[in-house]
mmCIF file of C-alpha atoms in Angstrom:
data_model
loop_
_atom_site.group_PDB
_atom_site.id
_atom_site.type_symbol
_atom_site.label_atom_id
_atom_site.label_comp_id
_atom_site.label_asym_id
_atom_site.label_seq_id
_atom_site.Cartn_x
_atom_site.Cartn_y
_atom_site.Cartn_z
ATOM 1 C CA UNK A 1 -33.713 -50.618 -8.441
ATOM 2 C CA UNK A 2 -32.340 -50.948 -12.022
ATOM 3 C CA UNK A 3 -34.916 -52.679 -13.573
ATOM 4 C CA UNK A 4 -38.409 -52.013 -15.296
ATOM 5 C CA UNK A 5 -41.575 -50.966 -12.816
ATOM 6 C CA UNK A 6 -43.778 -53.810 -12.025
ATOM 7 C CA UNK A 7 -46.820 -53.578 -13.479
ATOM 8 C CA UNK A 8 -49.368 -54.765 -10.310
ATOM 9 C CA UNK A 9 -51.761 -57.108 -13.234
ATOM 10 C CA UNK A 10 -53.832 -59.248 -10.763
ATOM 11 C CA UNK A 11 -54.489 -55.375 -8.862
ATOM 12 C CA UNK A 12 -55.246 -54.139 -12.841
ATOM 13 C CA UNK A 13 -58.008 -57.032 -12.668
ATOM 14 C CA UNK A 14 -59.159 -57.411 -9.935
ATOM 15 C CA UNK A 15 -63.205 -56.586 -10.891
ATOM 16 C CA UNK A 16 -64.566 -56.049 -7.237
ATOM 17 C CA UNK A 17 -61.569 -53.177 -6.514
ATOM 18 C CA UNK A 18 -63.408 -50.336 -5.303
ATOM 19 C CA UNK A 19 -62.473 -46.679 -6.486
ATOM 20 C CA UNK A 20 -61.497 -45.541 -2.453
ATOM 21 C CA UNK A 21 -58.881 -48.317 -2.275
ATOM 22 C CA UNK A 22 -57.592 -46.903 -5.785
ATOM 23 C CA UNK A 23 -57.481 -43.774 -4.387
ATOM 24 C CA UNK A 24 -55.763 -44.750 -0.881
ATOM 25 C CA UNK A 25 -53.321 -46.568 -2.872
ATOM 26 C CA UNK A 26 -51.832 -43.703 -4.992
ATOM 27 C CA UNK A 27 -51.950 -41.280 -1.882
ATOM 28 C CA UNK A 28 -50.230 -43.898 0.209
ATOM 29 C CA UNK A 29 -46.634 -42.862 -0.512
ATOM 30 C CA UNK A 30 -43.563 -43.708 1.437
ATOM 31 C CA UNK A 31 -40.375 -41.780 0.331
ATOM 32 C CA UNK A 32 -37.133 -42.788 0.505
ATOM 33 C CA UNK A 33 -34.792 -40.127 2.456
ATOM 34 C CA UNK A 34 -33.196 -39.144 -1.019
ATOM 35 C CA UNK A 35 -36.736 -37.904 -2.560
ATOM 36 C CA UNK A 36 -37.472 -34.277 -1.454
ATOM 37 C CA UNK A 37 -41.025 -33.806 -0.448
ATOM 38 C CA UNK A 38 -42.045 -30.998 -2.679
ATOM 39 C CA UNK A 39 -41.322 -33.311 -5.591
ATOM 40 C CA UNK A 40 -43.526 -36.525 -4.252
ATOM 41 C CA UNK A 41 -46.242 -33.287 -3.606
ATOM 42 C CA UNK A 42 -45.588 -32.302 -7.169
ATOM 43 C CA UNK A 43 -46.330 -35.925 -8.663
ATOM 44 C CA UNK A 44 -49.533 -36.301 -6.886
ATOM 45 C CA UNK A 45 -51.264 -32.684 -7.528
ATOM 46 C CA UNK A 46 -50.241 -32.248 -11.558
ATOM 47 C CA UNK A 47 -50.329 -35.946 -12.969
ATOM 48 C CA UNK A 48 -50.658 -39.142 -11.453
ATOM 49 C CA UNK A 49 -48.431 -41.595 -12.151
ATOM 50 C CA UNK A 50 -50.195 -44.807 -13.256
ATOM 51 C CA UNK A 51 -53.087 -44.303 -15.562
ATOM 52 C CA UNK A 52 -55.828 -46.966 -14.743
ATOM 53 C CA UNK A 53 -57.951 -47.824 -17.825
ATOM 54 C CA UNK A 54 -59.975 -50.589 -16.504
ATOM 55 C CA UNK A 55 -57.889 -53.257 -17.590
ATOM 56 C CA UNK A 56 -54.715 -51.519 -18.761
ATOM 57 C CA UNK A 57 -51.787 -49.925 -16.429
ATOM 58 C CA UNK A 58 -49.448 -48.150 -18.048
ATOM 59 C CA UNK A 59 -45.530 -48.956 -16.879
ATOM 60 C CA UNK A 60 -43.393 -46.196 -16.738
ATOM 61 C CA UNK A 61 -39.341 -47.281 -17.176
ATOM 62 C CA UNK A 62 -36.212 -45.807 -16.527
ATOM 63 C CA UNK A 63 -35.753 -43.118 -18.515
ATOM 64 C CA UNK A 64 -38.242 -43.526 -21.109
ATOM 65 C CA UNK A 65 -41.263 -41.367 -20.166
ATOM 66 C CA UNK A 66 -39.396 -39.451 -17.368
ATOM 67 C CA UNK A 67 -36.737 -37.357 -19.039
ATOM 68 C CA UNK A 68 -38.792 -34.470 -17.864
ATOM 69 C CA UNK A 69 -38.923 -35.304 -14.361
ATOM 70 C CA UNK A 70 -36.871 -33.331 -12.557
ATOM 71 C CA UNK A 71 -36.379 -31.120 -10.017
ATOM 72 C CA UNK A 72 -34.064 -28.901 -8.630
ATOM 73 C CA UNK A 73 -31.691 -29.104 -5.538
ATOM 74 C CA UNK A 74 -31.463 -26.191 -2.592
ATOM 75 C CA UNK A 75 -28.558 -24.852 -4.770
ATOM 76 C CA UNK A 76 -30.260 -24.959 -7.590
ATOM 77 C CA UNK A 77 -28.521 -27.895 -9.612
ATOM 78 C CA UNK A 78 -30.924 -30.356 -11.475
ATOM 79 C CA UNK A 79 -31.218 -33.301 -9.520
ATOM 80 C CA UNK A 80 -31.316 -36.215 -12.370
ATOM 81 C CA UNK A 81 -33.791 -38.665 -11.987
ATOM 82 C CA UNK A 82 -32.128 -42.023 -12.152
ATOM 83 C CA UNK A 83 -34.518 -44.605 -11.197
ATOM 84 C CA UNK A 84 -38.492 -44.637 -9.823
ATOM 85 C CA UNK A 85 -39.953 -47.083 -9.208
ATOM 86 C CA UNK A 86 -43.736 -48.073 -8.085
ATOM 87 C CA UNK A 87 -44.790 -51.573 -6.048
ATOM 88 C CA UNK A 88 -47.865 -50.818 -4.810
ATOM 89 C CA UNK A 89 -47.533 -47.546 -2.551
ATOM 90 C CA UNK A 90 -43.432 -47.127 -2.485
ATOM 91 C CA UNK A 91 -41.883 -44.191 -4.581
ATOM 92 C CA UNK A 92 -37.968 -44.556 -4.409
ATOM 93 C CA UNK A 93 -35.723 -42.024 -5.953
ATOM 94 C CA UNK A 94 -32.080 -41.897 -6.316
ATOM 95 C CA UNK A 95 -29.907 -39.274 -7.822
ATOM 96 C CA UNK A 96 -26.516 -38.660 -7.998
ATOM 97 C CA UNK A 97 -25.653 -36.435 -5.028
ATOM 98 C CA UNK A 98 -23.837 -32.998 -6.235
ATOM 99 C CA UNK A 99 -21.840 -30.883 -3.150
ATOM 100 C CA UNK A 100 -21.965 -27.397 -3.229
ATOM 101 C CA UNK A 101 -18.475 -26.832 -2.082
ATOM 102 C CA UNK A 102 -17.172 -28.412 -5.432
ATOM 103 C CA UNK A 103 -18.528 -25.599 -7.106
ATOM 104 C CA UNK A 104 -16.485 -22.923 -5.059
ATOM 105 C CA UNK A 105 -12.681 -21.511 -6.118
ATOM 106 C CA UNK A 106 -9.659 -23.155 -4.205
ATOM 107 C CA UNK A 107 -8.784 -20.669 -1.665
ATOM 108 C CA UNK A 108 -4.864 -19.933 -1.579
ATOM 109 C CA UNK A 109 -2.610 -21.358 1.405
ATOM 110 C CA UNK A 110 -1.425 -18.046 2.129
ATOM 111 C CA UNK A 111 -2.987 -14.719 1.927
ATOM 112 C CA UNK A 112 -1.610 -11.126 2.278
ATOM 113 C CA UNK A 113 -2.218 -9.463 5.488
ATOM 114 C CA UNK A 114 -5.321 -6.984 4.945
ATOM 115 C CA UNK A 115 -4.280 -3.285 4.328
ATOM 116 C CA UNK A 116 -0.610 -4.332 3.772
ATOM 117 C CA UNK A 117 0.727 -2.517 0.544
ATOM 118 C CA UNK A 118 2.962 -5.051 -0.424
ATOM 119 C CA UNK A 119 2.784 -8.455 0.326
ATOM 120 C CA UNK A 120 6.609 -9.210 -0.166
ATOM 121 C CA UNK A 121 7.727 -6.694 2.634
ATOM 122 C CA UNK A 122 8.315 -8.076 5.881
ATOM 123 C CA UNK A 123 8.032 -6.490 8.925
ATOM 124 C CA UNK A 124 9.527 -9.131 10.530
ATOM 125 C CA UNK A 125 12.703 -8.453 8.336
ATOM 126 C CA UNK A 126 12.618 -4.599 8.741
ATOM 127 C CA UNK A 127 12.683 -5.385 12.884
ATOM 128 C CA UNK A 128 15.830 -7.558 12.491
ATOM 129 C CA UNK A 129 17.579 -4.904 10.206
ATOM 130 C CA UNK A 130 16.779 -2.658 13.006
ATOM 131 C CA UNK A 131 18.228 -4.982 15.894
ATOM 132 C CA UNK A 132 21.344 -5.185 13.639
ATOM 133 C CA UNK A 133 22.086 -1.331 14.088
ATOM 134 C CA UNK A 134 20.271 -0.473 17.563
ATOM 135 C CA UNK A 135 22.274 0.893 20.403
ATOM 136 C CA UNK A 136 22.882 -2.042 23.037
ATOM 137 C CA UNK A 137 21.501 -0.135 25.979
ATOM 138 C CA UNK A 138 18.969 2.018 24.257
ATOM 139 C CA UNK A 139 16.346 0.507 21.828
ATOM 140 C CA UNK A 140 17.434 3.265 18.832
ATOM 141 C CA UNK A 141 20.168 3.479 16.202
ATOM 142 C CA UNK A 142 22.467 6.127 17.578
ATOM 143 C CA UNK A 143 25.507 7.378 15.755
ATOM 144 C CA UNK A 144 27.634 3.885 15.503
ATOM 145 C CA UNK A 145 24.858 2.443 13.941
ATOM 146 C CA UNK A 146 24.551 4.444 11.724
ATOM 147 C CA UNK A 147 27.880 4.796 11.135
ATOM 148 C CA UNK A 148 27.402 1.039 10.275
ATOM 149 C CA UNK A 149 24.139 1.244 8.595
ATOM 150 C CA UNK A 150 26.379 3.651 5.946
ATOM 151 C CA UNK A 151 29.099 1.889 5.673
ATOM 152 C CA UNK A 152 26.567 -1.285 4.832
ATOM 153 C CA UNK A 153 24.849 1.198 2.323
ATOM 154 C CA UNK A 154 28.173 1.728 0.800
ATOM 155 C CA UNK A 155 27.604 5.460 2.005
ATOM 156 C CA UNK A 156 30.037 7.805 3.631
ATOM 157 C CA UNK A 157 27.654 9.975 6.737
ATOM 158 C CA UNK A 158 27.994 13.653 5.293
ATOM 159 C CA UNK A 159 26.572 12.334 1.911
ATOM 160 C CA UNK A 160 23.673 13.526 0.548
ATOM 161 C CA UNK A 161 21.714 10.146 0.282
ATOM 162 C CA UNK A 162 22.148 9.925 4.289
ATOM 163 C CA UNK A 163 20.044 12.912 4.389
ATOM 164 C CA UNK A 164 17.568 11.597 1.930
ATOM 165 C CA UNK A 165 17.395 8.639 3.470
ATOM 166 C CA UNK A 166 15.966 10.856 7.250
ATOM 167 C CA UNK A 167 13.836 12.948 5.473
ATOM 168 C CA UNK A 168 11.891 9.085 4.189
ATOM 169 C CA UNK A 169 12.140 7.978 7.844
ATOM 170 C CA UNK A 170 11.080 11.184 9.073
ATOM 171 C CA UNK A 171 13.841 10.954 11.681
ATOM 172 C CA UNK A 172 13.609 13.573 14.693
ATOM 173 C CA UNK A 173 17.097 15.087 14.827
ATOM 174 C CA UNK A 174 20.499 14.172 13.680
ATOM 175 C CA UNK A 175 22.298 10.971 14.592
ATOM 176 C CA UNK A 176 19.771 9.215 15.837
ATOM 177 C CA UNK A 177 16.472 6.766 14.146
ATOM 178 C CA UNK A 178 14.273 5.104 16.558
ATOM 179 C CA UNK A 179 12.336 2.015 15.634
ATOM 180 C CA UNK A 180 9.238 3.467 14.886
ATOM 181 C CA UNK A 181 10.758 5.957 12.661
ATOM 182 C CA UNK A 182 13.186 3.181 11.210
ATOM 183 C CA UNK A 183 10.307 0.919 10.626
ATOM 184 C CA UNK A 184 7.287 2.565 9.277
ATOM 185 C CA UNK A 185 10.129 4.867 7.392
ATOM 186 C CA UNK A 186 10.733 1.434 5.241
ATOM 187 C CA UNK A 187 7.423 0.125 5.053
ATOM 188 C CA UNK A 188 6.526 3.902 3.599
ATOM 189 C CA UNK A 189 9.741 2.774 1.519
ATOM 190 C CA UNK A 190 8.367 -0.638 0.317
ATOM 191 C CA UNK A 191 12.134 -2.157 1.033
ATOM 192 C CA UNK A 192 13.456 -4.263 4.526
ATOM 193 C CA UNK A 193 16.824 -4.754 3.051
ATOM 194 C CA UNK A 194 20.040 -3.113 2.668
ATOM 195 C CA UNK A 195 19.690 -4.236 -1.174
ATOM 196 C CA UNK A 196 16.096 -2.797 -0.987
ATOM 197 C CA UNK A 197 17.309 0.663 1.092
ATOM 198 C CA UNK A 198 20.344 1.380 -1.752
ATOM 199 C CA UNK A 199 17.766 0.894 -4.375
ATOM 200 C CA UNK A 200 15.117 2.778 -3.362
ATOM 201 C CA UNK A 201 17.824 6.016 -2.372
ATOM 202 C CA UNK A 202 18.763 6.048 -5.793
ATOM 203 C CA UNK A 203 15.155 5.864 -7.431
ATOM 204 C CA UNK A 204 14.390 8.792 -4.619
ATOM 205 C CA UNK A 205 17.127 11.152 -5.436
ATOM 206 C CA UNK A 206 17.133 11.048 -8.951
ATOM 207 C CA UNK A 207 13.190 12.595 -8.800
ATOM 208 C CA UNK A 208 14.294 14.993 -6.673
ATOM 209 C CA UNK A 209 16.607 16.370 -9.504
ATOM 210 C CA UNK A 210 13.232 17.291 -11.082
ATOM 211 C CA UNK A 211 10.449 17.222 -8.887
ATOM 212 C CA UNK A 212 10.308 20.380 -6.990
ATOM 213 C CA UNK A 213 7.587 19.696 -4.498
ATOM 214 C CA UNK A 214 9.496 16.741 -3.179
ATOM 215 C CA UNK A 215 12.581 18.921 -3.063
ATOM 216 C CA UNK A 216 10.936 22.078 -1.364
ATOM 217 C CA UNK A 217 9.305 18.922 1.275
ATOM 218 C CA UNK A 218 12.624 18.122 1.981
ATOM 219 C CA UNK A 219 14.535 21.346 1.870
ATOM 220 C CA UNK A 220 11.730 22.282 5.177
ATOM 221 C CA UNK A 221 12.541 18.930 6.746
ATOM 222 C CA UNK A 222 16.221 19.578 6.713
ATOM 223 C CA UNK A 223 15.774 22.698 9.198
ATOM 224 C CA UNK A 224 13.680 20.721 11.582
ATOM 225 C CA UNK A 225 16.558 17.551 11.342
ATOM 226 C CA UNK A 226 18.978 19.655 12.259
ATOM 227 C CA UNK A 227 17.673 21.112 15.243
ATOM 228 C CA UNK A 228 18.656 19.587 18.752
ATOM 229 C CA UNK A 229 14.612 18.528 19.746
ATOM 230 C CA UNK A 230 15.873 17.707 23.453
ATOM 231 C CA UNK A 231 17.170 21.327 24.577
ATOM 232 C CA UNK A 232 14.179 22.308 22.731
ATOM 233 C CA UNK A 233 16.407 24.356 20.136
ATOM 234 C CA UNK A 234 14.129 26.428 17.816
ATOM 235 C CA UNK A 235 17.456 28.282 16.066
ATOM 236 C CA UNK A 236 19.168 26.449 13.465
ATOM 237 C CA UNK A 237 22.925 27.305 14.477
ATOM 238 C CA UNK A 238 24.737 28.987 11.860
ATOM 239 C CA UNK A 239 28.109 26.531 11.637
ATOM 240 C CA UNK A 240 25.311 23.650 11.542
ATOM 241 C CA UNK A 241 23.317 25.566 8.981
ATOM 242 C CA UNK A 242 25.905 26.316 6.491
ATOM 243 C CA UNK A 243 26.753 22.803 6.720
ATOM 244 C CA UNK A 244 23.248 21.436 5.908
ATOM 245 C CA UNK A 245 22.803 24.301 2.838
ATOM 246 C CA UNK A 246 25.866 22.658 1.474
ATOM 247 C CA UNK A 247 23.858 19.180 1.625
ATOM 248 C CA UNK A 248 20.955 19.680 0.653
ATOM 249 C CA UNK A 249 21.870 21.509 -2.240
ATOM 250 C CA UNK A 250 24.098 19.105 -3.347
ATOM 251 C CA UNK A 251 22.372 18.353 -6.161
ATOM 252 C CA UNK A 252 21.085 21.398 -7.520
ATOM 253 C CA UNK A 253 23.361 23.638 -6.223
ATOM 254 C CA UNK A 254 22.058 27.633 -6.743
ATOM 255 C CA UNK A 255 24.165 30.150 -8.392
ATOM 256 C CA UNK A 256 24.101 32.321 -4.875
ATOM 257 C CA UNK A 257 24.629 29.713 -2.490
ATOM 258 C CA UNK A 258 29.129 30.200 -2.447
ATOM 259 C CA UNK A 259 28.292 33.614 -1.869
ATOM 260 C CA UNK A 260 25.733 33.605 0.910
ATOM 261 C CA UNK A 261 27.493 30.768 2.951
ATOM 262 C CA UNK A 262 30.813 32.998 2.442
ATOM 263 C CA UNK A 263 28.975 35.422 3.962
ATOM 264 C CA UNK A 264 27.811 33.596 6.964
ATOM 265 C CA UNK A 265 31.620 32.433 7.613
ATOM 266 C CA UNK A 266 32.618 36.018 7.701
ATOM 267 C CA UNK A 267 30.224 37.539 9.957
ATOM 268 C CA UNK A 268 30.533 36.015 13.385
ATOM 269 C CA UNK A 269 27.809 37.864 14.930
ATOM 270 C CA UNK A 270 25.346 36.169 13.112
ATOM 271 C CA UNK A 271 24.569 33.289 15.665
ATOM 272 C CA UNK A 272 22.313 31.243 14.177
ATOM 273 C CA UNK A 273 19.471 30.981 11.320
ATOM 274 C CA UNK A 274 15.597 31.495 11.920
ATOM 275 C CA UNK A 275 13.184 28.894 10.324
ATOM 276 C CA UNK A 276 11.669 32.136 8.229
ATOM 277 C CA UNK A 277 14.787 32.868 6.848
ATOM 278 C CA UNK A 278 15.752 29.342 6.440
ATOM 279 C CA UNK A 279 12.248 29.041 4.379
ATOM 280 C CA UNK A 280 12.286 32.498 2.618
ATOM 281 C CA UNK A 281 16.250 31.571 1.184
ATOM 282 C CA UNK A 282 14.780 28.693 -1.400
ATOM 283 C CA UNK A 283 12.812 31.721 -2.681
ATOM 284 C CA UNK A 284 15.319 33.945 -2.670
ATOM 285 C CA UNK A 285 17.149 31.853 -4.763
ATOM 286 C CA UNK A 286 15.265 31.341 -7.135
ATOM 287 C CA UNK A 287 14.157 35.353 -7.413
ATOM 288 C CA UNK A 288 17.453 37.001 -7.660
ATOM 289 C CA UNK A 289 19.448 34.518 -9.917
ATOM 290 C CA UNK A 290 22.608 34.835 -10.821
ATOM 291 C CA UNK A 291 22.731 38.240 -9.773
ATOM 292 C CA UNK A 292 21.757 39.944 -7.224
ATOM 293 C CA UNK A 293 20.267 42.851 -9.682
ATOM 294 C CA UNK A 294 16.689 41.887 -9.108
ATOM 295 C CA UNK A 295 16.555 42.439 -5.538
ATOM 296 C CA UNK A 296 14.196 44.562 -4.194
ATOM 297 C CA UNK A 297 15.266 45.903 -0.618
ATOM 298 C CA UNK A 298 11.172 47.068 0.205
ATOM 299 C CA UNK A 299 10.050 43.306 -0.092
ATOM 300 C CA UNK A 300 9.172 41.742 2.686
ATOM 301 C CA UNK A 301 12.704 39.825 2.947
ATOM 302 C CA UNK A 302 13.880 39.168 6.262
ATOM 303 C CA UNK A 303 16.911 41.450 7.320
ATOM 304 C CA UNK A 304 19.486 39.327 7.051
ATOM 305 C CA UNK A 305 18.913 38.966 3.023
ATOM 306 C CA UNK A 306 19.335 42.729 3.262
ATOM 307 C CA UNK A 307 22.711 42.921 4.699
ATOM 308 C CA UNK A 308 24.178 40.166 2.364
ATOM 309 C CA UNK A 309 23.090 42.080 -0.539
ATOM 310 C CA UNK A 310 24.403 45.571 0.772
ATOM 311 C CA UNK A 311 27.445 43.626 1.950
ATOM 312 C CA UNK A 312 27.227 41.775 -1.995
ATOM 313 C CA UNK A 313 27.258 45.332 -3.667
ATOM 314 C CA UNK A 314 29.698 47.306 -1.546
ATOM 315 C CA UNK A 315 31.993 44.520 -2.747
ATOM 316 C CA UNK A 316 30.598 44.848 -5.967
ATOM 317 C CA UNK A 317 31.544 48.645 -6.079
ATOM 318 C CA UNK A 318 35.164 48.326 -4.458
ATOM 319 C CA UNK A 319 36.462 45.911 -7.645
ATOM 320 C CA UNK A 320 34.721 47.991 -9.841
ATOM 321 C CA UNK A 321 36.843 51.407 -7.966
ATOM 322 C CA UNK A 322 40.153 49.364 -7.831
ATOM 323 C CA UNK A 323 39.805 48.809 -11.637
ATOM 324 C CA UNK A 324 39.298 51.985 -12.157
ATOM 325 C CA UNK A 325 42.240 52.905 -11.094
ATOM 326 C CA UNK A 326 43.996 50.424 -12.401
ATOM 327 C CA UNK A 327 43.168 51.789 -15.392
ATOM 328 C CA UNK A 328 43.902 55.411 -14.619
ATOM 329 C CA UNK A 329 47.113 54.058 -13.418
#
């Protein structure tokens, strides 16, 4: 290997050589493990390589007059033909080996979980925030933990970013998150830190400010949070309700709303607030204004709209009498 082909002269001579043992001697091949057998094939059906001219043999070197000999690996990368040479009936071929795994990308030491959102939230974090809060005897955060949760949060209970902070957890009732709700609530949040949690409650209530689909989504959720889901309450009670109108308007507080919840103080026989009329009040709001001049008493309005606008202009009618006759007077 490494040097020039021999060039067989006494064979080349040889007078009494008969033209079978020429032929046995070119189709008597023995490759060398590193020759692939559809390239030896190839040699001997397109071109043989020594060209006997009675007394002439032509010696084929290195790379001289076989830079066109080449074939191809199983993965389709040239395989360069470094040395051949002939004695006789031996074909040897060596090329420089080329691994197929070279070619592929380095693969990373870590990948993201598959369907995760966001690689940089843990799960495992969110679980340990939750094991911070959770009731020793019952696996939920009851009202001391949350207590604690808002005082971490830098949050008093009654404020409004408490209630915001349900609605994205998608918490049952009032005073109470279990885990499920605590933890798919923050991996819907994309946070599993208190850092993460005050962040996110600020991005989240400044949209509402503007966005009214989120705010009508959580104006309905409200009624349901306040409900108590284990004496399978369906009435929002009206000392409850008035409470929750104050919160969840806390931001965008309608013109009505002192008037209506007035209203509601005053009149003890109303016991406690249907989820129509809980609905139906965000449109109410928004039809009648700053006045209640708009109000048409042959809509469809549930009855207790009715009586706070009688009740409204009755009131309405007495200051405008006492003036009167303050005037006269």
């Amino acid at each position: 290997m490494g040097h020039c082909l021999s060039c067989f002269k006494n064979q080349a001579n040889a007078e009494d050589t008969t033209s079978q043992r020429k032929k046995d001697e070119m189709t008597e091949i023995v490759t060398t493990n590193q020759v692939p057998a559809v390239m030896v094939s190839d040699y001997l059906q397109e071109e043989p390589l020594l060209q006997d001219n009675e007394n002439s043999v032509t010696c084929y070197r290195n790379n001289t007059s076989l830079q066109n000999t080449s074939t191809a690996t199983s993965f389709g990368e040239p395989c360069a033909m470094e040395v051949i040479s002939l004695h006789k009936t031996q074909i040897t071929c060596e090329k420089t080996p080329k691994l197929f795994y070279q070619k592929l990308p380095s693969m990373p030491r870590t990948m993201p979980s598959l369907g995760s959102s966001d690689p940089r939230i843990s799960e495992t974090k969110i679980n340990q925030l939750f094991d911070q809060y959770k009731d020793s005897l019952e696996d939920t955060i009851l009202a001391e933990g949350i207590e604690n949760l808002c005082n971490d949060l830098q949050l008093n209970p009654d404020d409004f970013k408490v209630l915001v902070l349900a609605w994205k957890l998608n918490a049952s009732q009032m005073c109470r998150f279990t885990k499920s709700e605590f933890v798919q609530g923050l991996k819907d949040m994309k946070t599993d830190s208190i850092k993460g949690i005050q962040q996110k409650l600020n991005e989240i209530t400044s949209e509402l400010k503007t966005d009214s689909e989120h705010f009508k989504d959580l104006y309905r959720f409200t009624f349901k949070f306040g409900l108590d889901v284990s004496t399978g309450q369906r009435i929002l009670p009206t000392d409850i309700a008035i409470v929750l109108w104050r919160l969840v308007f806390t931001n965008n507080e309608p013109p009505i709303l002192d008037r209506w919840l007035r209203y509601l103080e005053k009149n003890n026989h109303i016991r406690g607030i249907p989820k129509d009329t809980w609905y139906m009040f965000l449109n109410f709001c928004e039809f009648v204004g700053n006045d209640l001049s708009t109000y048409d008493d042959t809509e469809a309005w549930p009855s207790l709209f009715d009586d706070f606008v009688e009740y409204e202009n009755d009131q309405m009618n007495q200051n405008v009498t006492k003036n009167d006759i303050k005037m006269q007077d």
